[in-house]
Coordinates of C-alpha atoms in Angstrom, one line a residue:
X159 CA -4.2 34.1 26.6
X160 CA -5.5 31.9 24.6
X161 CA -4.4 29.0 22.3
X162 CA -6.4 28.3 19.5
X163 CA -4.3 25.6 17.0
X164 CA -3.1 22.8 16.7
X165 CA -4.0 20.0 19.9
X166 CA -3.6 23.2 22.5
X167 CA -5.5 22.3 25.8
X168 CA -7.6 24.8 27.3
X169 CA -5.5 27.4 29.8
X170 CA -6.3 30.8 31.2
X171 CA -4.5 33.6 31.7
X172 CA -5.3 37.6 33.9
X173 CA -7.4 39.5 31.7
X174 CA -9.5 36.6 30.2
X175 CA -10.7 32.6 30.6
X176 CA -10.7 30.5 27.7
X177 CA -13.4 28.0 28.8
X178 CA -16.8 29.9 29.3
X179 CA -19.8 28.6 27.3
X180 CA -22.2 31.1 28.2
X181 CA -25.5 31.2 26.1
X182 CA -26.4 34.5 24.6
X183 CA -28.0 35.7 21.6
X184 CA -25.6 37.1 17.7
X185 CA -25.0 34.2 15.0
X186 CA -21.7 32.8 14.4
X187 CA -19.9 33.8 12.0
X188 CA -18.8 31.9 9.0
X189 CA -16.0 30.0 9.4
X190 CA -14.5 29.7 13.0
X191 CA -14.0 32.8 14.4
X192 CA -12.1 32.7 17.8
X193 CA -14.9 34.0 20.9
X194 CA -14.4 34.1 24.1
X195 CA -17.8 33.8 24.9
X196 CA -20.4 33.6 22.5
X197 CA -21.6 37.3 22.8
X198 CA -18.1 38.9 23.5
X199 CA -16.9 40.1 19.4
X200 CA -13.9 37.9 17.5
X201 CA -10.4 38.5 18.0
X202 CA -9.3 41.1 15.4
X203 CA -6.7 42.9 14.8
X204 CA -7.8 47.2 15.0
X205 CA -7.3 49.4 12.3
X206 CA -4.5 50.4 13.7
X207 CA -2.5 48.0 14.3
X208 CA -1.7 47.6 11.1
X209 CA 0.2 46.1 9.1
X210 CA 1.1 44.1 11.7
X211 CA 4.6 43.3 11.9
X212 CA 6.2 40.3 12.2
X213 CA 9.5 39.7 13.1
X214 CA 11.1 36.4 12.9
X215 CA 13.3 35.5 14.6
X216 CA 17.5 36.4 13.0
X217 CA 18.2 32.4 13.5
X218 CA 15.9 30.9 11.8
X219 CA 18.0 29.6 8.3
X220 CA 19.2 26.6 6.9
X221 CA 21.4 26.3 9.5
X222 CA 18.9 25.4 12.5
X223 CA 18.6 21.4 14.1
X224 CA 15.6 21.5 13.7
X225 CA 15.4 22.7 9.3
X226 CA 16.1 20.0 7.4
X227 CA 19.4 20.0 4.8
X228 CA 19.1 22.9 2.0
X229 CA 15.3 24.2 2.7
X230 CA 15.6 28.2 3.2
X231 CA 13.0 28.6 6.1
X232 CA 13.4 32.7 5.8
X233 CA 11.6 32.4 2.0
X234 CA 8.5 30.1 3.2
X235 CA 7.8 32.3 6.1
X236 CA 7.7 35.6 3.8
X237 CA 5.5 33.3 1.0
X238 CA 2.7 32.3 4.0
X239 CA 2.6 36.0 4.8
X240 CA 1.4 36.8 1.4
X241 CA -1.7 34.9 1.7
X242 CA -4.1 36.2 4.0
X243 CA -3.4 40.1 3.0
X244 CA -3.9 38.8 -0.8
X245 CA -7.6 37.8 0.6
X246 CA -8.5 40.5 2.1
X247 CA -8.1 43.5 3.8
X248 CA -5.1 42.5 6.3
X249 CA -2.2 44.0 6.6
X250 CA 1.1 42.0 7.8
X251 CA 5.0 43.4 7.7
X252 CA 8.1 42.0 8.1
X253 CA 10.8 42.1 10.2
X254 CA 14.1 40.8 12.3
X255 CA 14.8 40.1 15.7
X256 CA 17.4 39.3 18.5
X257 CA 14.5 37.9 20.8
X258 CA 14.5 33.7 20.0
X259 CA 11.1 32.7 22.5
X260 CA 7.4 32.8 23.1
X261 CA 6.0 35.3 25.3
X262 CA 3.6 39.2 26.2
X263 CA 7.2 41.4 25.6
X264 CA 5.2 43.6 22.6
X265 CA 7.3 41.5 19.6
X266 CA 4.5 39.5 17.4
X267 CA 7.9 36.9 17.0
X268 CA 8.1 34.3 14.5
X269 CA 10.8 31.3 15.9
X270 CA 12.0 27.9 15.3
X271 CA 14.2 28.9 18.7
X272 CA 15.5 26.0 21.0
X273 CA 14.5 27.3 24.1
X274 CA 12.9 26.1 27.6
X275 CA 10.4 28.8 27.7
X276 CA 9.6 27.2 23.4
X277 CA 9.9 23.8 25.0
X278 CA 8.0 24.8 28.2
X279 CA 5.0 25.2 25.5
X280 CA 4.3 22.5 23.4
X281 CA 4.7 20.2 26.6
X282 CA 1.9 22.6 27.2
X283 CA -0.5 21.7 24.6
X284 CA 0.9 18.7 23.4
X285 CA 4.6 17.6 22.9
X286 CA 5.7 16.5 19.7
X287 CA 1.7 15.5 18.4
X288 CA 1.9 19.8 17.9
X289 CA 4.0 20.9 15.6
X290 CA 3.2 23.7 16.1
X291 CA 2.3 27.0 17.7
X292 CA 0.3 30.5 18.2
X293 CA 0.4 32.0 20.9
X294 CA -1.6 35.2 20.9
X295 CA -2.8 37.7 23.8
X296 CA -5.8 40.7 23.4
X297 CA -7.7 42.5 25.3
X298 CA -11.5 42.0 26.6
X299 CA -13.2 44.3 23.9
X300 CA -11.4 41.6 21.4
X301 CA -8.8 42.7 20.1
X302 CA -5.5 40.9 19.5
X303 CA -2.2 43.0 20.8
X304 CA 0.5 40.4 20.3
X305 CA 0.4 36.8 18.4
X306 CA 3.9 34.7 18.6
X307 CA 4.3 31.4 16.0
X308 CA 6.5 29.0 17.2
X309 CA 7.4 25.3 15.1
X310 CA 8.2 22.5 17.6
X311 CA 11.6 22.5 17.9
X312 CA 12.1 19.2 18.4
X313 CA 10.8 18.1 14.6
X314 CA 12.2 18.7 11.2
X315 CA 10.9 21.2 8.7
X316 CA 11.7 21.3 5.5
X317 CA 10.8 23.3 2.5
X318 CA 11.6 21.1 -0.5
X319 CA 9.6 17.9 0.2
X320 CA 6.6 19.3 -2.3
X321 CA 4.1 15.8 -1.2
X322 CA 3.0 14.3 2.4
X323 CA 3.7 11.3 0.8
X324 CA 7.4 12.1 0.9
X325 CA 6.9 14.2 4.2
X326 CA 6.1 11.7 5.9
X327 CA 9.2 8.9 5.0
X328 CA 10.8 11.9 5.6
X329 CA 9.7 12.3 9.0
X330 CA 9.8 16.4 7.9
X331 CA 7.0 19.2 8.2
X332 CA 6.2 21.4 4.9
X333 CA 7.4 25.6 7.3
X334 CA 4.7 27.1 4.0
X335 CA 2.0 25.5 4.8
X336 CA 2.8 25.3 8.3
X337 CA 3.5 29.5 8.7
X338 CA 0.7 30.3 6.7
X339 CA -2.1 27.5 8.9
X340 CA -0.1 29.3 12.1
X341 CA -0.7 33.1 10.4
X342 CA -4.4 32.1 10.1
X343 CA -4.4 32.1 14.0
X344 CA -2.9 35.3 14.6
X345 CA -5.6 37.3 12.6
X346 CA -8.1 35.6 14.3
X347 CA -9.4 32.5 12.3
X348 CA -9.9 28.3 14.5
X349 CA -9.4 25.3 12.5
X350 CA -11.8 24.7 10.4
X351 CA -14.2 21.7 10.1
X352 CA -13.2 21.9 6.1
X353 CA -10.9 19.8 5.2
X354 CA -8.9 21.3 1.9
X355 CA -8.8 24.8 4.9
X356 CA -5.2 25.4 5.8
X357 CA -7.1 26.3 8.6
X358 CA -8.3 22.5 9.7
X359 CA -6.2 20.9 12.1
X360 CA -4.0 18.1 10.8
X361 CA -0.6 18.7 9.0
X362 CA -0.6 18.3 5.7
X363 CA 1.6 20.2 2.3
X364 CA -2.4 21.7 0.7
X365 CA -2.3 24.0 3.0
X366 CA -0.4 26.1 1.4
X367 CA -3.1 27.5 -0.5
X368 CA -5.7 29.2 1.2
X369 CA -8.8 27.5 0.7
X370 CA -12.8 29.1 0.4
X371 CA -12.9 28.6 3.7
X372 CA -10.0 30.1 4.5
X373 CA -10.6 33.8 2.9
X374 CA -14.5 33.6 3.7
X375 CA -13.4 33.6 7.4
X376 CA -10.3 36.7 6.8
X377 CA -12.8 38.8 4.9
X378 CA -15.4 38.3 7.9
X379 CA -13.0 39.8 10.0
X380 CA -10.8 42.5 7.2
X381 CA -13.6 43.2 4.6
X382 CA -12.7 43.0 1.2
X383 CA -15.2 45.5 -0.8
X384 CA -17.0 44.0 -2.7
X385 CA -20.4 43.2 -3.4
X386 CA -21.8 40.4 -1.1
X387 CA -24.2 38.6 0.7
X388 CA -25.1 36.4 3.7
X389 CA -27.0 33.2 4.8
X390 CA -28.2 32.5 8.2
X391 CA -30.8 31.1 10.5
X392 CA -30.9 28.0 13.3
X393 CA -30.7 25.3 13.7
X394 CA -32.7 23.5 16.8
X395 CA -32.6 19.1 18.1
X396 CA -36.3 18.5 18.9
X397 CA -37.1 22.4 19.5
X398 CA -33.6 22.9 21.2
X399 CA -30.9 24.9 20.4
X400 CA -28.2 23.0 18.5
X401 CA -24.6 24.0 19.3
X402 CA -21.9 23.7 17.4
X403 CA -23.4 22.4 14.4
X404 CA -21.7 22.4 11.7
X405 CA -22.7 24.8 8.0
X406 CA -21.8 24.0 5.7
X407 CA -22.5 26.6 1.6
X408 CA -21.9 24.6 -1.8
X409 CA -21.3 25.7 -5.0
X410 CA -23.1 24.1 -8.4
X411 CA -19.6 22.3 -9.2
X412 CA -19.8 20.8 -5.4
X413 CA -17.0 22.9 -4.1
X414 CA -17.2 24.3 -0.3
X415 CA -17.6 27.9 -0.3
X416 CA -17.8 28.2 2.8
X417 CA -19.4 27.0 5.9
X418 CA -20.5 28.3 9.9
X419 CA -21.4 26.6 13.9
X420 CA -24.1 27.4 15.3
X421 CA -23.6 29.2 18.7
X422 CA -25.1 28.4 22.2
X423 CA -28.5 29.3 20.6
X424 CA -28.9 27.3 17.4
X425 CA -28.0 30.2 16.0
X426 CA -25.3 31.1 13.2
X427 CA -24.3 33.3 9.2
X428 CA -22.3 32.5 7.3
X429 CA -21.1 35.3 5.3
X430 CA -19.1 36.9 2.2
X431 CA -21.1 35.0 -0.1
X432 CA -20.8 35.8 -3.2
X433 CA -24.3 36.1 -4.9
X434 CA -25.1 33.6 -6.2
X435 CA -27.3 29.6 -5.7
X436 CA -25.8 27.6 -3.0
X437 CA -26.8 23.9 -1.6
X438 CA -26.2 24.4 2.6
X439 CA -26.1 21.1 4.9
X440 CA -25.9 20.8 8.6
X441 CA -24.0 18.6 9.8
X442 CA -22.4 17.4 13.1
X443 CA -18.9 17.0 14.6
X444 CA -19.9 13.3 15.2
X445 CA -15.7 13.0 14.2
X446 CA -13.4 13.6 12.3
X447 CA -14.0 17.4 13.0
X448 CA -14.3 17.4 16.8
X449 CA -14.5 19.6 20.2
X450 CA -14.0 16.4 22.3
X451 CA -10.8 14.4 23.2
X452 CA -9.7 11.9 20.5
X453 CA -10.8 8.2 19.2
X454 CA -8.2 7.0 16.9
X455 CA -9.5 6.0 13.5
X456 CA -12.7 8.7 14.0
X457 CA -12.0 12.2 15.4
X458 CA -9.7 14.4 16.4
X459 CA -9.9 16.2 19.1
X460 CA -9.6 19.9 17.5
X461 CA -11.5 22.8 18.3
X462 CA -9.2 23.0 21.6
X463 CA -6.7 26.0 22.6
X464 CA -9.0 28.6 23.1
X465 CA -12.6 30.1 22.7
X466 CA -16.2 28.9 22.7
X467 CA -16.4 25.4 21.6
X468 CA -13.1 24.1 23.4
X469 CA -14.0 21.7 25.4
X470 CA -16.8 21.9 25.0
X471 CA -20.2 20.0 24.7
X472 CA -21.2 19.7 21.3
X473 CA -24.5 18.8 19.6
X474 CA -23.7 16.0 17.5
X475 CA -26.3 13.4 18.2
X476 CA -28.6 14.3 14.9
X477 CA -28.9 13.8 10.6
X478 CA -27.1 15.1 8.4
X479 CA -29.6 18.0 5.9
X480 CA -29.9 19.4 3.2
X481 CA -31.1 22.3 1.2
X482 CA -30.6 22.8 -2.2
X483 CA -30.9 26.4 -4.4
X484 CA -31.2 28.5 -2.5
X485 CA -30.5 31.8 -3.7
X486 CA -28.0 34.2 -2.4
X487 CA -28.7 38.0 -3.5
X488 CA -25.7 40.8 -3.0
X489 CA -26.6 43.3 0.2
X490 CA -28.8 40.6 1.4
X491 CA -30.2 37.6 3.6
X492 CA -31.1 34.2 3.2
X493 CA -32.9 32.7 6.3
X494 CA -32.1 29.4 6.6
X495 CA -33.1 27.3 9.4
X496 CA -33.2 23.5 10.7
X497 CA -35.1 21.5 12.9
X498 CA -34.1 18.2 12.6
X499 CA -34.5 15.2 14.8
X500 CA -32.7 13.8 16.9
X501 CA -30.1 10.5 15.9
X502 CA -27.0 10.8 13.9
X503 CA -26.7 7.4 11.2
X504 CA -24.6 4.2 12.0
X505 CA -22.4 5.4 9.1
X506 CA -19.6 7.7 10.2
X507 CA -17.0 8.6 7.8
X508 CA -13.9 9.3 9.4
X509 CA -10.0 9.0 7.3
X510 CA -9.7 8.9 3.2
X511 CA -6.8 7.9 1.3
X512 CA -5.7 6.7 -2.0
X513 CA -4.1 2.9 -3.2
X514 CA -1.2 1.3 -4.9
X515 CA -1.1 -2.0 -6.1
X516 CA 2.1 -3.2 -6.1
X517 CA 3.6 -6.4 -8.2
X518 CA 2.8 -8.3 -6.2
X519 CA -0.9 -7.5 -6.3
X520 CA -0.5 -5.9 -2.1
X521 CA -2.8 -3.4 -2.2
X522 CA -1.1 -0.2 -0.5
X523 CA -3.1 2.1 0.8
X524 CA -2.0 5.1 2.7
X525 CA -5.1 7.1 5.2
X526 CA -5.4 9.6 7.5
X527 CA -7.7 12.9 9.0
X528 CA -6.9 15.8 5.9
X529 CA -7.2 16.0 2.2
X530 CA -6.1 14.2 -0.3
X531 CA -4.9 16.5 -3.6
X532 CA -5.8 15.9 -7.0
X533 CA -5.6 17.6 -10.1
X534 CA -7.5 18.2 -13.2
X535 CA -8.1 14.8 -15.8
X536 CA -6.3 12.5 -12.6
X537 CA -7.6 8.7 -12.0
X538 CA -6.2 7.2 -8.8
X539 CA -7.4 4.8 -6.8
X540 CA -9.8 6.3 -3.8
X541 CA -10.1 5.4 0.0
X542 CA -12.6 5.6 2.3
X543 CA -12.8 4.3 5.9
X544 CA -14.7 5.0 9.1
X545 CA -17.5 3.7 10.7
X546 CA -20.4 1.1 9.4
X547 CA -17.9 1.6 5.7
X548 CA -19.0 -2.5 4.9
X549 CA -22.8 -0.6 4.6
X550 CA -22.0 1.9 1.7
X551 CA -22.4 0.4 -2.3
X552 CA -21.3 2.1 -4.8
X553 CA -24.4 3.5 -5.6
X554 CA -24.6 5.4 -2.5
X555 CA -21.0 7.0 -3.4
X556 CA -21.7 10.7 -4.4
X557 CA -18.8 13.3 -5.5
X558 CA -20.2 15.7 -7.1
X559 CA -20.9 16.7 -10.8
X560 CA -16.9 17.3 -11.4
X561 CA -15.6 13.8 -9.8
X562 CA -17.6 10.3 -10.9
X563 CA -16.4 6.6 -9.2
X564 CA -16.2 3.9 -11.7
X565 CA -19.1 1.1 -10.0
X566 CA -16.8 -1.9 -11.1
X567 CA -13.9 -1.1 -8.9
X568 CA -16.0 -0.7 -5.4
X569 CA -15.4 -3.4 -3.0
X570 CA -15.5 -2.9 1.4
X571 CA -12.2 -4.2 2.7
X572 CA -11.3 -3.8 6.3
X573 CA -8.7 -2.3 7.7
X574 CA -7.0 -2.5 11.6
X575 CA -7.4 0.4 13.8
X576 CA -5.8 -0.5 17.9
X577 CA -7.3 -3.8 16.8
X578 CA -10.1 -3.7 16.4
X579 CA -12.1 -3.9 12.1
X580 CA -12.5 -0.3 10.2
X581 CA -14.5 -1.7 7.4
X582 CA -13.7 0.8 4.4
X583 CA -14.2 0.2 0.6
X584 CA -11.8 1.4 -2.3
X585 CA -12.5 2.3 -5.5
X586 CA -11.3 4.3 -8.9
X587 CA -12.0 7.7 -9.6
X588 CA -11.1 10.1 -12.3
X589 CA -11.6 14.1 -12.1
X590 CA -12.8 15.7 -14.6
X591 CA -10.6 17.7 -17.2
X592 CA -12.9 21.4 -16.8
X593 CA -13.2 20.4 -13.1
X594 CA -13.5 23.2 -10.5
X595 CA -10.7 23.9 -7.7
X596 CA -11.3 23.3 -4.3
X597 CA -12.5 20.6 -1.8
X598 CA -15.4 18.7 -2.7
X599 CA -16.9 17.0 -0.9
X600 CA -17.8 12.9 -0.4
X601 CA -21.3 12.2 0.9
X602 CA -22.2 8.2 1.5
X603 CA -26.0 7.6 1.7
X604 CA -26.8 5.6 4.2
X605 CA -30.4 4.6 3.9
X606 CA -33.0 7.3 3.0
X607 CA -29.8 9.7 5.3
X608 CA -26.7 10.9 4.0
X609 CA -23.5 12.0 5.8
X610 CA -20.8 14.2 4.4
X611 CA -16.7 13.6 5.0
X612 CA -16.6 17.6 3.9
X613 CA -14.4 19.0 1.3
X614 CA -12.3 15.5 2.0
X615 CA -10.8 16.0 -2.3
X616 CA -9.5 19.2 -3.4
X617 CA -8.5 19.9 -7.0
X618 CA -5.5 21.8 -7.1
X619 CA -5.0 25.1 -8.5
X620 CA -3.1 27.8 -9.2
X621 CA -2.1 29.8 -5.7
X622 CA -3.3 32.9 -5.6
X623 CA -0.2 36.2 -5.6
X624 CA 1.6 36.8 -2.9
X625 CA 2.6 39.7 -2.3
X626 CA 5.7 40.7 0.0
X627 CA 5.4 42.1 2.7
X628 CA 7.2 45.0 3.8
X629 CA 8.5 46.2 7.2
X630 CA 6.8 48.6 9.0
X631 CA 7.3 49.9 13.1
X632 CA 6.4 46.8 15.3
X633 CA 2.2 47.5 16.5
X634 CA 0.9 47.0 19.8
X635 CA -0.1 43.1 22.1
X636 CA -2.8 40.8 22.6
X637 CA -2.9 36.8 22.9
X638 CA -4.1 33.2 21.4
X639 CA -2.3 30.3 21.2
X640 CA -2.6 27.2 18.7
X641 CA -1.2 24.2 18.2
X642 CA -0.4 21.1 15.7
X643 CA -1.5 17.1 15.9
X644 CA -0.8 15.0 12.8
X645 CA -1.9 11.1 12.8
X646 CA -1.8 8.6 9.8
X647 CA -1.9 5.3 9.4
X648 CA -0.5 2.8 6.6
X649 CA -2.0 0.3 6.4
X650 CA -0.8 -3.5 3.6
X651 CA -4.3 -4.6 2.1
X652 CA -4.3 -7.9 -0.2
X653 CA -3.0 -11.7 -0.5
X654 CA 0.1 -11.7 1.8
X655 CA 3.8 -11.8 -0.4
X656 CA 4.3 -14.0 2.1
X657 CA 5.1 -17.7 1.1
X658 CA 5.7 -20.4 3.8
X659 CA 6.1 -19.9 8.0
X660 CA 4.1 -16.7 8.7
X661 CA 6.5 -13.0 9.3
X662 CA 6.1 -12.0 13.0
X663 CA 3.9 -15.2 14.2
X664 CA 6.7 -14.3 17.2
X665 CA 4.6 -17.1 19.7
X666 CA 3.4 -19.6 16.6
X667 CA -0.5 -18.7 17.6
X668 CA -1.0 -18.6 13.9
X669 CA -1.6 -15.6 13.5
X670 CA 0.7 -11.5 14.4
X671 CA -0.9 -9.0 16.7
X672 CA -0.1 -5.6 17.0
X673 CA 2.0 -6.4 20.3
X674 CA 4.4 -8.5 17.8
X675 CA 4.2 -5.8 14.7
X676 CA 5.7 -3.4 17.5
X677 CA 7.9 -5.5 18.2
X678 CA 9.2 -5.7 14.7
X679 CA 9.4 -2.6 14.0
X680 CA 11.2 -2.2 17.4
X681 CA 14.3 -4.8 16.2
X682 CA 14.0 -2.8 13.0
X683 CA 15.1 0.1 15.0
X684 CA 17.6 -1.1 16.6
X685 CA 16.0 -0.8 20.5
X686 CA 15.2 -4.5 20.4
X687 CA 17.2 -7.4 19.4
X688 CA 16.3 -9.7 17.6
X689 CA 16.3 -12.9 19.3
X690 CA 13.0 -10.8 20.9
X691 CA 11.3 -12.2 17.5
X692 CA 13.7 -14.0 14.6
X693 CA 10.5 -14.7 12.5
X694 CA 10.7 -11.4 11.6
X695 CA 14.0 -11.7 9.3
X696 CA 12.8 -13.9 6.6
X697 CA 15.8 -13.6 4.3
X698 CA 18.6 -14.0 7.2
X699 CA 20.0 -10.7 7.2
X700 CA 20.0 -9.7 10.8
X701 CA 18.3 -7.9 10.8
X702 CA 14.5 -6.3 9.7
X703 CA 13.8 -5.1 7.2
X704 CA 11.1 -2.5 5.8
X705 CA 9.6 -4.8 3.7
X706 CA 9.4 -7.9 5.9
X707 CA 7.5 -5.7 8.1
X708 CA 4.7 -5.5 5.2
X709 CA 4.9 -8.9 4.5
X710 CA 4.8 -9.3 8.7
X711 CA 1.7 -6.6 8.3
X712 CA 0.5 -8.8 5.3
X713 CA 1.0 -11.7 7.4
X714 CA -1.5 -9.9 10.4
X715 CA -4.1 -8.7 8.0
X716 CA -5.0 -12.0 6.4
X717 CA -4.3 -13.6 9.9
X718 CA -1.3 -16.0 8.9

């Protein structure tokens, strides 16, 4: 059994050990497919097992304790079941079952149920940092025989909220987005290093809609008719094979089309490309996408859960390199090797977000490791944070042909991450009315080098058609497990709106520490008494409000 998804730890199951990282020959295909060894076929459903009957637990509905009022989770799951068949030759069917718990029982289950078995699966995968989980069972040849999708019974799910900001404020997760992501694992896809992809590992309402990278991966496993070409080659660093380097193909409008990770011998292939001209780059998975454990504000260890990349030591000490205007022809392979030196640039963007100007003049920025949704014609304040971002100037930022940056609004600011400074820049950007839909990358120059936040800006377009699946009898069974963490940071920058005493300076030291901010939050939640720090209660209301917490954060950032 494998666990592929949002923060699932590696485990073993009778047939296959998912920690194998044997050296091999052959190409890593576009997107990230799930392979037990480098030479084994990727996990997939055989044609004879399709349509794959996904059976929804018959309790799924608005009455469930982990479903928000007014939501229709069954309809959202049905919509999700239509996404992957609309993009590839894969076929789902929908049914119903009284079974509540995931397990090797021959039933492809979708369940929100709060059962001991489901709770245990989430505890093994990372607890409440995991939103959804897919367990897949498979044969030695990679044929999937069963896949179960479970939603965390300890979290709240909704179908009535349409933005990530509103979902975070309500502490909820979007059913359709989570289901679409998990069903990507069901068909055999791992997490992508493209932020705009549905298979990006951190939850976002944007995952309701498949990205080009998702579609390419699905079509590699389940090809549609139509002319396509491929890019293939090998990546080396100082002459040695680069394992887990990400190779990305971008079209002439700046849209990320597809990606691939190199195999242990450094080979890769990006499949299912429409005949066209592409810019191609190779980058290290040194954040925010990574195979290794989390480092706050730098990387997310989201290639866990099974397969050759899970927990592996990837090659990351090399610079990003571009090759422009590579022609891909139908039925042909465009060969492209990268021979790189060692040494990664010091600049490493990791989190993005937007900012708003409050009435008092403060700038409120919310940043996270998932993409920003923009529409053609939008203007907004973009925030990008990461290692050494204070070395970046306005002229170093390239958002592609469809998105422009206002250099006069550019400024460097400093956030705090785990009490350490986290530099960032912010600037106004405008999306062209004619902007192409899909993921657009943020490219930063640092000296003679460039670094990329791949697919960080997603220009929204109408969704793919979502046909309603029909019900057919159950097929047979194999295994993959997936899970989902989400992490965001909301910080306030700019002048503090608090006159007089320093809000939250509990020990009167002249500054507000992280520990003091935590005490304020605990008081606001009723976990701690106001006597722990009366200085949070500036309006003498005998409680701590959100406004007072924001003012305390302002005080912390401005050092009182």
